[in-house]
C-alpha positions as a Markdown table, in Angstrom:
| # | Residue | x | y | z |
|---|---|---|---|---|
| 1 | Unk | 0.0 | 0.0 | 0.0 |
| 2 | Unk | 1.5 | 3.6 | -1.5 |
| 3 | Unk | 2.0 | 6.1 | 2.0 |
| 4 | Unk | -0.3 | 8.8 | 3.0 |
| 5 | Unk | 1.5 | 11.8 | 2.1 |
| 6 | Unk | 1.2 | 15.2 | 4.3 |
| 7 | Unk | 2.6 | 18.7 | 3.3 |
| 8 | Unk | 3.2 | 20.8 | 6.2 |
| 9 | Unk | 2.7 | 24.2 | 4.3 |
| 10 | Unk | 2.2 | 28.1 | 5.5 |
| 11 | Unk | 4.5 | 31.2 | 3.5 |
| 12 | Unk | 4.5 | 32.6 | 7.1 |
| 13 | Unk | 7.6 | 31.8 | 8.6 |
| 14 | Unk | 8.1 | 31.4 | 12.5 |
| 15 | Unk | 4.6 | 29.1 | 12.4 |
| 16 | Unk | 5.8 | 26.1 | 14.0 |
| 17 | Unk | 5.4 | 24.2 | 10.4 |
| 18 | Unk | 9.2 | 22.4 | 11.1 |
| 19 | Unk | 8.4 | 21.8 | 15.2 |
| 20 | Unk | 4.9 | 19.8 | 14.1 |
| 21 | Unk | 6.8 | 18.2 | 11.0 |
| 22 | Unk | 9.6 | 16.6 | 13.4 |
| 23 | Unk | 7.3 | 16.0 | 16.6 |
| 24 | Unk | 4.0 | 14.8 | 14.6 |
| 25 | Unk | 6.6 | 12.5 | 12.8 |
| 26 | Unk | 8.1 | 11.0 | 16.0 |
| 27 | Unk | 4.6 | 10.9 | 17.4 |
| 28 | Unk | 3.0 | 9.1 | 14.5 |
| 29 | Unk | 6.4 | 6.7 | 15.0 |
| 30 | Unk | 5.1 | 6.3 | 18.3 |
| 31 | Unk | 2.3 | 4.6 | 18.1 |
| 32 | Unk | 3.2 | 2.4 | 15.2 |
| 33 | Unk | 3.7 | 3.9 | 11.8 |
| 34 | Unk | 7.0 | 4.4 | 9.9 |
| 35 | Unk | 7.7 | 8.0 | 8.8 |
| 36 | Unk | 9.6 | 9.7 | 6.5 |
| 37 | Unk | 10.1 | 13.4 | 6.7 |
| 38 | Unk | 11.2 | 15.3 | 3.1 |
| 39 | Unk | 13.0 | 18.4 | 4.7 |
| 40 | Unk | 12.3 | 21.0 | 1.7 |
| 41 | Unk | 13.3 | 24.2 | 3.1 |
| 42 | Unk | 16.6 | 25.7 | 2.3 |
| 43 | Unk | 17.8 | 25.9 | 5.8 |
| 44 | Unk | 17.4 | 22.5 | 6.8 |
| 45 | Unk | 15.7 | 23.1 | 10.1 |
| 46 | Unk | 14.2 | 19.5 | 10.2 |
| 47 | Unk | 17.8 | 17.7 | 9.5 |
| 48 | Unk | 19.3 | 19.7 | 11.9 |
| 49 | Unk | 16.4 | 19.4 | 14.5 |
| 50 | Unk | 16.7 | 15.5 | 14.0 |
| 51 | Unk | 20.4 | 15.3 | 14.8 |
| 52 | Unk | 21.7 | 14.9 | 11.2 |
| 53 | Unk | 25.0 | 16.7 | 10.6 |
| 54 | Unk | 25.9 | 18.9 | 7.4 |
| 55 | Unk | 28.5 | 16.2 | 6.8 |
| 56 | Unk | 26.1 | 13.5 | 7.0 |
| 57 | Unk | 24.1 | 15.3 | 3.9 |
| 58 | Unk | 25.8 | 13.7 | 0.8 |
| 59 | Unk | 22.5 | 13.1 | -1.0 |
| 60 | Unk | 20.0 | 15.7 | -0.4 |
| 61 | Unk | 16.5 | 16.9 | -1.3 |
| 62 | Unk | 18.1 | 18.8 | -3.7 |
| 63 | Unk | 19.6 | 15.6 | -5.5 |
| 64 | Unk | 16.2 | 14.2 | -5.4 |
| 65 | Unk | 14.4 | 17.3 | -7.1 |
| 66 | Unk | 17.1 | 17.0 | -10.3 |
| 67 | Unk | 17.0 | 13.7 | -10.7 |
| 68 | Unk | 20.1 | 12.8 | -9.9 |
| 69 | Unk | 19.0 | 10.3 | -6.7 |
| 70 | Unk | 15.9 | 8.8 | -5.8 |
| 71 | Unk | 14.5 | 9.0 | -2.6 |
| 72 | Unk | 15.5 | 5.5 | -0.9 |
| 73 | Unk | 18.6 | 6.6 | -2.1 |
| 74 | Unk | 18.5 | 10.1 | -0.3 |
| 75 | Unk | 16.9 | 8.5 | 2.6 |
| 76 | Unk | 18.6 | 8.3 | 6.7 |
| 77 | Unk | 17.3 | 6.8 | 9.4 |
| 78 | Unk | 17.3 | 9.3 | 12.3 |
| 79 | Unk | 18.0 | 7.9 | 15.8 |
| 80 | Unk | 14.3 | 8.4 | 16.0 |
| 81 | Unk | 13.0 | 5.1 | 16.0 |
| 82 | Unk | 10.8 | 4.4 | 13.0 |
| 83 | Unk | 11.6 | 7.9 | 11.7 |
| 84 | Unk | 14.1 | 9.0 | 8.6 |
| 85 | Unk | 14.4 | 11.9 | 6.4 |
| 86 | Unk | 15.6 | 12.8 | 3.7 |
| 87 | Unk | 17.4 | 15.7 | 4.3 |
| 88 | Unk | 18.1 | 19.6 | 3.0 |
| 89 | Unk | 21.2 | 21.4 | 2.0 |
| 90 | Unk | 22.1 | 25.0 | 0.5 |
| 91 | Unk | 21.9 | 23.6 | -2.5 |
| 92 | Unk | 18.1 | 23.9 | -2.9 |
| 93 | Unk | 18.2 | 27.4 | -3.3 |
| 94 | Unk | 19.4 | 27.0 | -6.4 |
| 95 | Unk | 16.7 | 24.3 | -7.4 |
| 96 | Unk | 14.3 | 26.9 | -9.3 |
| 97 | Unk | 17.3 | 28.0 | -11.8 |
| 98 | Unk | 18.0 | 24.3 | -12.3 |
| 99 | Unk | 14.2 | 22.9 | -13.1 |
| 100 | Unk | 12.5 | 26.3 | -14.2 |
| 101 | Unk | 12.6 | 25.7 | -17.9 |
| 102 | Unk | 12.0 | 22.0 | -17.7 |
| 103 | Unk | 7.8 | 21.1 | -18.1 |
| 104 | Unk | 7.7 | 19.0 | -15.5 |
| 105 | Unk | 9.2 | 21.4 | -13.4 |
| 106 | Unk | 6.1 | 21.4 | -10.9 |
| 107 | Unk | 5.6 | 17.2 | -10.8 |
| 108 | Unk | 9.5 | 16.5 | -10.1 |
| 109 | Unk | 8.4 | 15.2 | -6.3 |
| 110 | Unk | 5.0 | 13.5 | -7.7 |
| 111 | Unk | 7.6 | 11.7 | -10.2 |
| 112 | Unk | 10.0 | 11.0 | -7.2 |
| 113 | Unk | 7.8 | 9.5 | -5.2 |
| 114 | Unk | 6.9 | 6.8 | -8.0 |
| 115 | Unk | 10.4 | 5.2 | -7.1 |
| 116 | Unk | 9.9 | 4.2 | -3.2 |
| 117 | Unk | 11.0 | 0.3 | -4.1 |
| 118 | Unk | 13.5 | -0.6 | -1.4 |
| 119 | Unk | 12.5 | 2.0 | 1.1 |
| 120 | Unk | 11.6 | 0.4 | 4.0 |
| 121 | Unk | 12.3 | 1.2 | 7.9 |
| 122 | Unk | 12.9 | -1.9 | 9.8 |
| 123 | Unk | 11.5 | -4.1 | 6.7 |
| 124 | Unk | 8.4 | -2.5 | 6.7 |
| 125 | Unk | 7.4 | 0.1 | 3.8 |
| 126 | Unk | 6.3 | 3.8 | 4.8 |
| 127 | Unk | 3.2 | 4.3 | 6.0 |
| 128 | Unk | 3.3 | 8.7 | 6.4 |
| 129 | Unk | 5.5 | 11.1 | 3.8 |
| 130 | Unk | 5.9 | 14.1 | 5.7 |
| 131 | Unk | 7.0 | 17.3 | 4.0 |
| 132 | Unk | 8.4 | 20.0 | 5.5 |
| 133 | Unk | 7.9 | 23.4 | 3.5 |
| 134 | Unk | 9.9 | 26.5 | 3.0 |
| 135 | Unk | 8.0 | 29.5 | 4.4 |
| 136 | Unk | 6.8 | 30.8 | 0.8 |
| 137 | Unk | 5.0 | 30.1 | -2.1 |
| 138 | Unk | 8.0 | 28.9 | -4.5 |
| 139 | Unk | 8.3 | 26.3 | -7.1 |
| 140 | Unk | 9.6 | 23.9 | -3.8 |
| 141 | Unk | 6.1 | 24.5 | -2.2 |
| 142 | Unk | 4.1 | 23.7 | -5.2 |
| 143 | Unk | 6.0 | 20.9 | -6.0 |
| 144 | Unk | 5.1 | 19.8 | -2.5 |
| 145 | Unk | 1.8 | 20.3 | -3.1 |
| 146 | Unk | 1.3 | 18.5 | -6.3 |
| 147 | Unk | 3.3 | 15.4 | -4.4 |
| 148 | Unk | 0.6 | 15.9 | -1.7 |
| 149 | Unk | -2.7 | 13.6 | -0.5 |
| 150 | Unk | -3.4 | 16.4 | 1.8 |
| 151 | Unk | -2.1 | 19.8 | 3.6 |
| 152 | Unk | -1.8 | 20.2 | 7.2 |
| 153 | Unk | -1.5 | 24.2 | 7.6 |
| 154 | Unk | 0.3 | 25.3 | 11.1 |
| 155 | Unk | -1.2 | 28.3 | 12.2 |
| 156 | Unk | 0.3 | 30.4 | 14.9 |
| 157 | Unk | -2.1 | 32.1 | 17.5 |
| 158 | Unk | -1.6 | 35.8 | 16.3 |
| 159 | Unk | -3.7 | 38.4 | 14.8 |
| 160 | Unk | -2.2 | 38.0 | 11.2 |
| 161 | Unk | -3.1 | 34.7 | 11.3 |
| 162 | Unk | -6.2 | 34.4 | 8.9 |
| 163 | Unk | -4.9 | 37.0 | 6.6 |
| 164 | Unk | -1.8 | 34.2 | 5.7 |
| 165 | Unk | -4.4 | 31.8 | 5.8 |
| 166 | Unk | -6.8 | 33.1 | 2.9 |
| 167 | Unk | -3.6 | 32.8 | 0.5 |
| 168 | Unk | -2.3 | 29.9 | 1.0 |
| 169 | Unk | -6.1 | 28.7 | 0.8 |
| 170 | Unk | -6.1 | 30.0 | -2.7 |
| 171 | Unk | -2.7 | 28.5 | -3.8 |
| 172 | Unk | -4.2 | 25.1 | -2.6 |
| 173 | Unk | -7.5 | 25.5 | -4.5 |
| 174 | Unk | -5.5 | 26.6 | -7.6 |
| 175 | Unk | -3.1 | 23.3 | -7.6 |
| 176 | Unk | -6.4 | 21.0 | -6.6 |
| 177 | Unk | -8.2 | 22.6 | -10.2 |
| 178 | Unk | -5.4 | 22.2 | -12.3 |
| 179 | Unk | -2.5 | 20.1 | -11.5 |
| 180 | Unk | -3.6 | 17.9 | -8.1 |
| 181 | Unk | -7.4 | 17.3 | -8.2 |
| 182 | Unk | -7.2 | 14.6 | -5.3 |
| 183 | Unk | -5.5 | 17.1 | -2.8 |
| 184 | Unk | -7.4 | 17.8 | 0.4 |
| 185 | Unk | -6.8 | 19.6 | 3.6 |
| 186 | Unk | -6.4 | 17.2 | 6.1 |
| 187 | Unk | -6.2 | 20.1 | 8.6 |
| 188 | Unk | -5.2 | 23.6 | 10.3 |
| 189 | Unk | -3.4 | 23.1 | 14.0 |
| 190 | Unk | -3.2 | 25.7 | 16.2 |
| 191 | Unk | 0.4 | 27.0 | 17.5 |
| 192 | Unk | 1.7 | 28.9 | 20.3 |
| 193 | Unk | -1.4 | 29.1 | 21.9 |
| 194 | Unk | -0.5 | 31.5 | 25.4 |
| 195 | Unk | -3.4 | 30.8 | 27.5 |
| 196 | Unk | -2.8 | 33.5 | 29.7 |
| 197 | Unk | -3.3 | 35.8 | 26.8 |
| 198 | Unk | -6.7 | 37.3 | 25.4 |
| 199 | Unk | -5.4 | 37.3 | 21.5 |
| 200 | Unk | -4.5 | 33.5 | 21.3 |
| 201 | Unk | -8.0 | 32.9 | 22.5 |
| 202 | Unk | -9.7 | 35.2 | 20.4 |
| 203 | Unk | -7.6 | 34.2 | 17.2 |
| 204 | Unk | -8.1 | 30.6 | 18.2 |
| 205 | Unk | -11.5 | 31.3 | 18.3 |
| 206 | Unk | -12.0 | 33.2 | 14.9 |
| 207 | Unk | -10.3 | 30.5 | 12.9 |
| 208 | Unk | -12.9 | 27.7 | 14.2 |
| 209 | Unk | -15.7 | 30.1 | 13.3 |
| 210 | Unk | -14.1 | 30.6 | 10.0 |
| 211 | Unk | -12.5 | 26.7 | 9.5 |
| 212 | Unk | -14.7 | 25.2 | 11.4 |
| 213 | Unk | -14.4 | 21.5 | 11.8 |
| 214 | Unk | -10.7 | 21.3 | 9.8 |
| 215 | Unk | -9.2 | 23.1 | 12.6 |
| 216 | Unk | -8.1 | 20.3 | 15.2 |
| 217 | Unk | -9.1 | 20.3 | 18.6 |
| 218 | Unk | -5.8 | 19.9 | 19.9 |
| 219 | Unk | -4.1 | 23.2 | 20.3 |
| 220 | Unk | -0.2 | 23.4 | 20.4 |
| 221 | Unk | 1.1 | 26.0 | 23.4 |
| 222 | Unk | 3.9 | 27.7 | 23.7 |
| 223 | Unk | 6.4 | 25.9 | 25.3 |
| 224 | Unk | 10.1 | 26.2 | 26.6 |
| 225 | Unk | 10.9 | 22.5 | 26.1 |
| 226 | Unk | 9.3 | 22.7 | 22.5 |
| 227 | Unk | 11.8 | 25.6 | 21.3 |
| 228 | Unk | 15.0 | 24.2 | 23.2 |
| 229 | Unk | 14.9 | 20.3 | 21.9 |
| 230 | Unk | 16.4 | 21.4 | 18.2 |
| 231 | Unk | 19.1 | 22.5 | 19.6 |
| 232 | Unk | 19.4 | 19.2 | 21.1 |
| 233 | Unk | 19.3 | 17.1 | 17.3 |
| 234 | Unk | 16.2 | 15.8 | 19.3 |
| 235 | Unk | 12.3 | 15.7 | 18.5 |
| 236 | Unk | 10.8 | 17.2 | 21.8 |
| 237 | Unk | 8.8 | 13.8 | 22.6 |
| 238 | Unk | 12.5 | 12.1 | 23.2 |
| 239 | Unk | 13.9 | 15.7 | 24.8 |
| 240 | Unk | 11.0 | 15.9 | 27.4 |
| 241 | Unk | 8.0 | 13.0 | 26.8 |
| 242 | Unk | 6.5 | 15.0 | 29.7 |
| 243 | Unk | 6.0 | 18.7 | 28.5 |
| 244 | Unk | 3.1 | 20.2 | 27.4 |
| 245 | Unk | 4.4 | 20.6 | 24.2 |
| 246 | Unk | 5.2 | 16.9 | 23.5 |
| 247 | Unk | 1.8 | 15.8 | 25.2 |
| 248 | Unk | 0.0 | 18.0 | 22.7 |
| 249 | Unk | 1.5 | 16.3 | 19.3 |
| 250 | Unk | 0.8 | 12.5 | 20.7 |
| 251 | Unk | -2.8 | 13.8 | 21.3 |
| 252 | Unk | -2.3 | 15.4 | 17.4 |
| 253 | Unk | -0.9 | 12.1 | 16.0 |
| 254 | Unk | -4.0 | 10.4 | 17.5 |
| 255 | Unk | -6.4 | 13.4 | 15.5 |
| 256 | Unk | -4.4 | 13.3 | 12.3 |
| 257 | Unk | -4.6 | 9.3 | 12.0 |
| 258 | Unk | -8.7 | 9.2 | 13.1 |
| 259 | Unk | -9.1 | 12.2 | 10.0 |
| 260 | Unk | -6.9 | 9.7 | 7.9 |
| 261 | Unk | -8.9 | 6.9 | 8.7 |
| 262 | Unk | -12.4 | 9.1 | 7.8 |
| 263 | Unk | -10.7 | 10.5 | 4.2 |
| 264 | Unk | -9.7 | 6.8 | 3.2 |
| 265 | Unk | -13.1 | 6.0 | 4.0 |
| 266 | Unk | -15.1 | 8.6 | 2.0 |
């Protein structure tokens, strides 16, 4: 059976897009499914966040994107058990010069992702493609999107919030109509929800009223233990299984799979 694969996408930086891809990966990993993260962001914030060195990046995203590897080929395991990724370098800045001209240009990932024979984590195929977005709306993005079974769309808890939102809701509509008609939107989570202050409410508030039921009920906060376990190479779930912050993506991995469960249904 191919993997469920989820774009983590928002072209508002500072979200929390690369803390859910890492922690909803280890999460998922958790309770049973194999993962593999696609770090496509320039700065590589997921393969350093999972403990893999700039040495350790011989074949990259970038590779992948060219045609030049495949992606069992670019594929580490992470000392997160059940977890590897398929990390980022420098070099994907560059990416759009190198496939910009080329028709294809917007399926290279799609095409990629034809070619999983031989990737399996502990002889057992992928069951979740996570990929972690750059925070805009490049060629990177849309490829991600057009690779994509569905979008899960960090939001942070801050008045600017919807205004993001309403574009990047357009961009997906626009790839669903004429490149990716079975793309969905498996969801919008909440982050760095700050109980103790008024705004998060309210914002938390005027998404549901606007998203209604595709905003999950779990709520990421702000959390300490969340923003110090990257520097750590760690997930937070391995840094501090106890925090708020890790407590709140096993309780998202549980949402994600019960929605994943109701869209293979439908």
């Amino acid at each position: 059976m191919a993997p469920r694969i989820l774009t983590l996408a928002n072209q508002k930086g500072g979200v929390g897009k690369t803390t859910t891809a890492i922690n909803l990966a280890t999460a998922l990993a958790a309770i049973g499914e194999r993962v593999l993260i696609v770090d496509l962001d320039p700065q590589g914030n997921a393969s350093t966040g999972l403990g893999i060195s700039r040495t350790d990046r011989a074949v990259s995203a970038y590779d992948v994107l060219v045609g030049e590897a495949s992606v069992p080929q670019a594929a580490i395991m992470t000392s997160v058990p059940n977890v590897a990724i398929v990390p980022s370098t420098m070099d994907l800045l560059g990416v759009e010069l190198t496939i910009a001209d080329q028709a294809d240009r917007a399926f290279k990932l799609r095409n990629a992702f034809k070619d999983l024979h031989g990737l399996r984590i502990n002889e057992q195929p992928v069951s979740y493609i996570l990929i972690d977005c750059p925070p805009s709306l490049n060629l990177l993005t849309i490829n991600s999107l057009v690779a994509a079974d569905a979008v899960l769309v960090p939001l942070q808890c801050e008045f600017f919030a919807l205004e993001g939102l309403s574009q990047l809701l357009q961009t997906i509509e626009q790839i669903r109509s004429t490149l990716n008609p079975r793309l969905s939107i498996q969801g919008v989570v909440m982050t760095m929800f700050d109980k103790r202050n008024n705004l998060s409410e309210q914002v938390l508030n005027d998404v549901r009223s606007e998203m209604g039921d595709l905003v999950y009920d779990t709520v990421i906060p702000r959390n300490v233990r969340l923003s110090e376990a990257p520097s750590y190479g760690k997930p937070a779930l391995l840094y501090d299984l106890k925090c708020a912050g890790s407590q709140a993506y096993l309780r998202l991995a549980t949402e994600v799979i019960r929605r994943e469960r109701r869209l293979n249904a439908a």
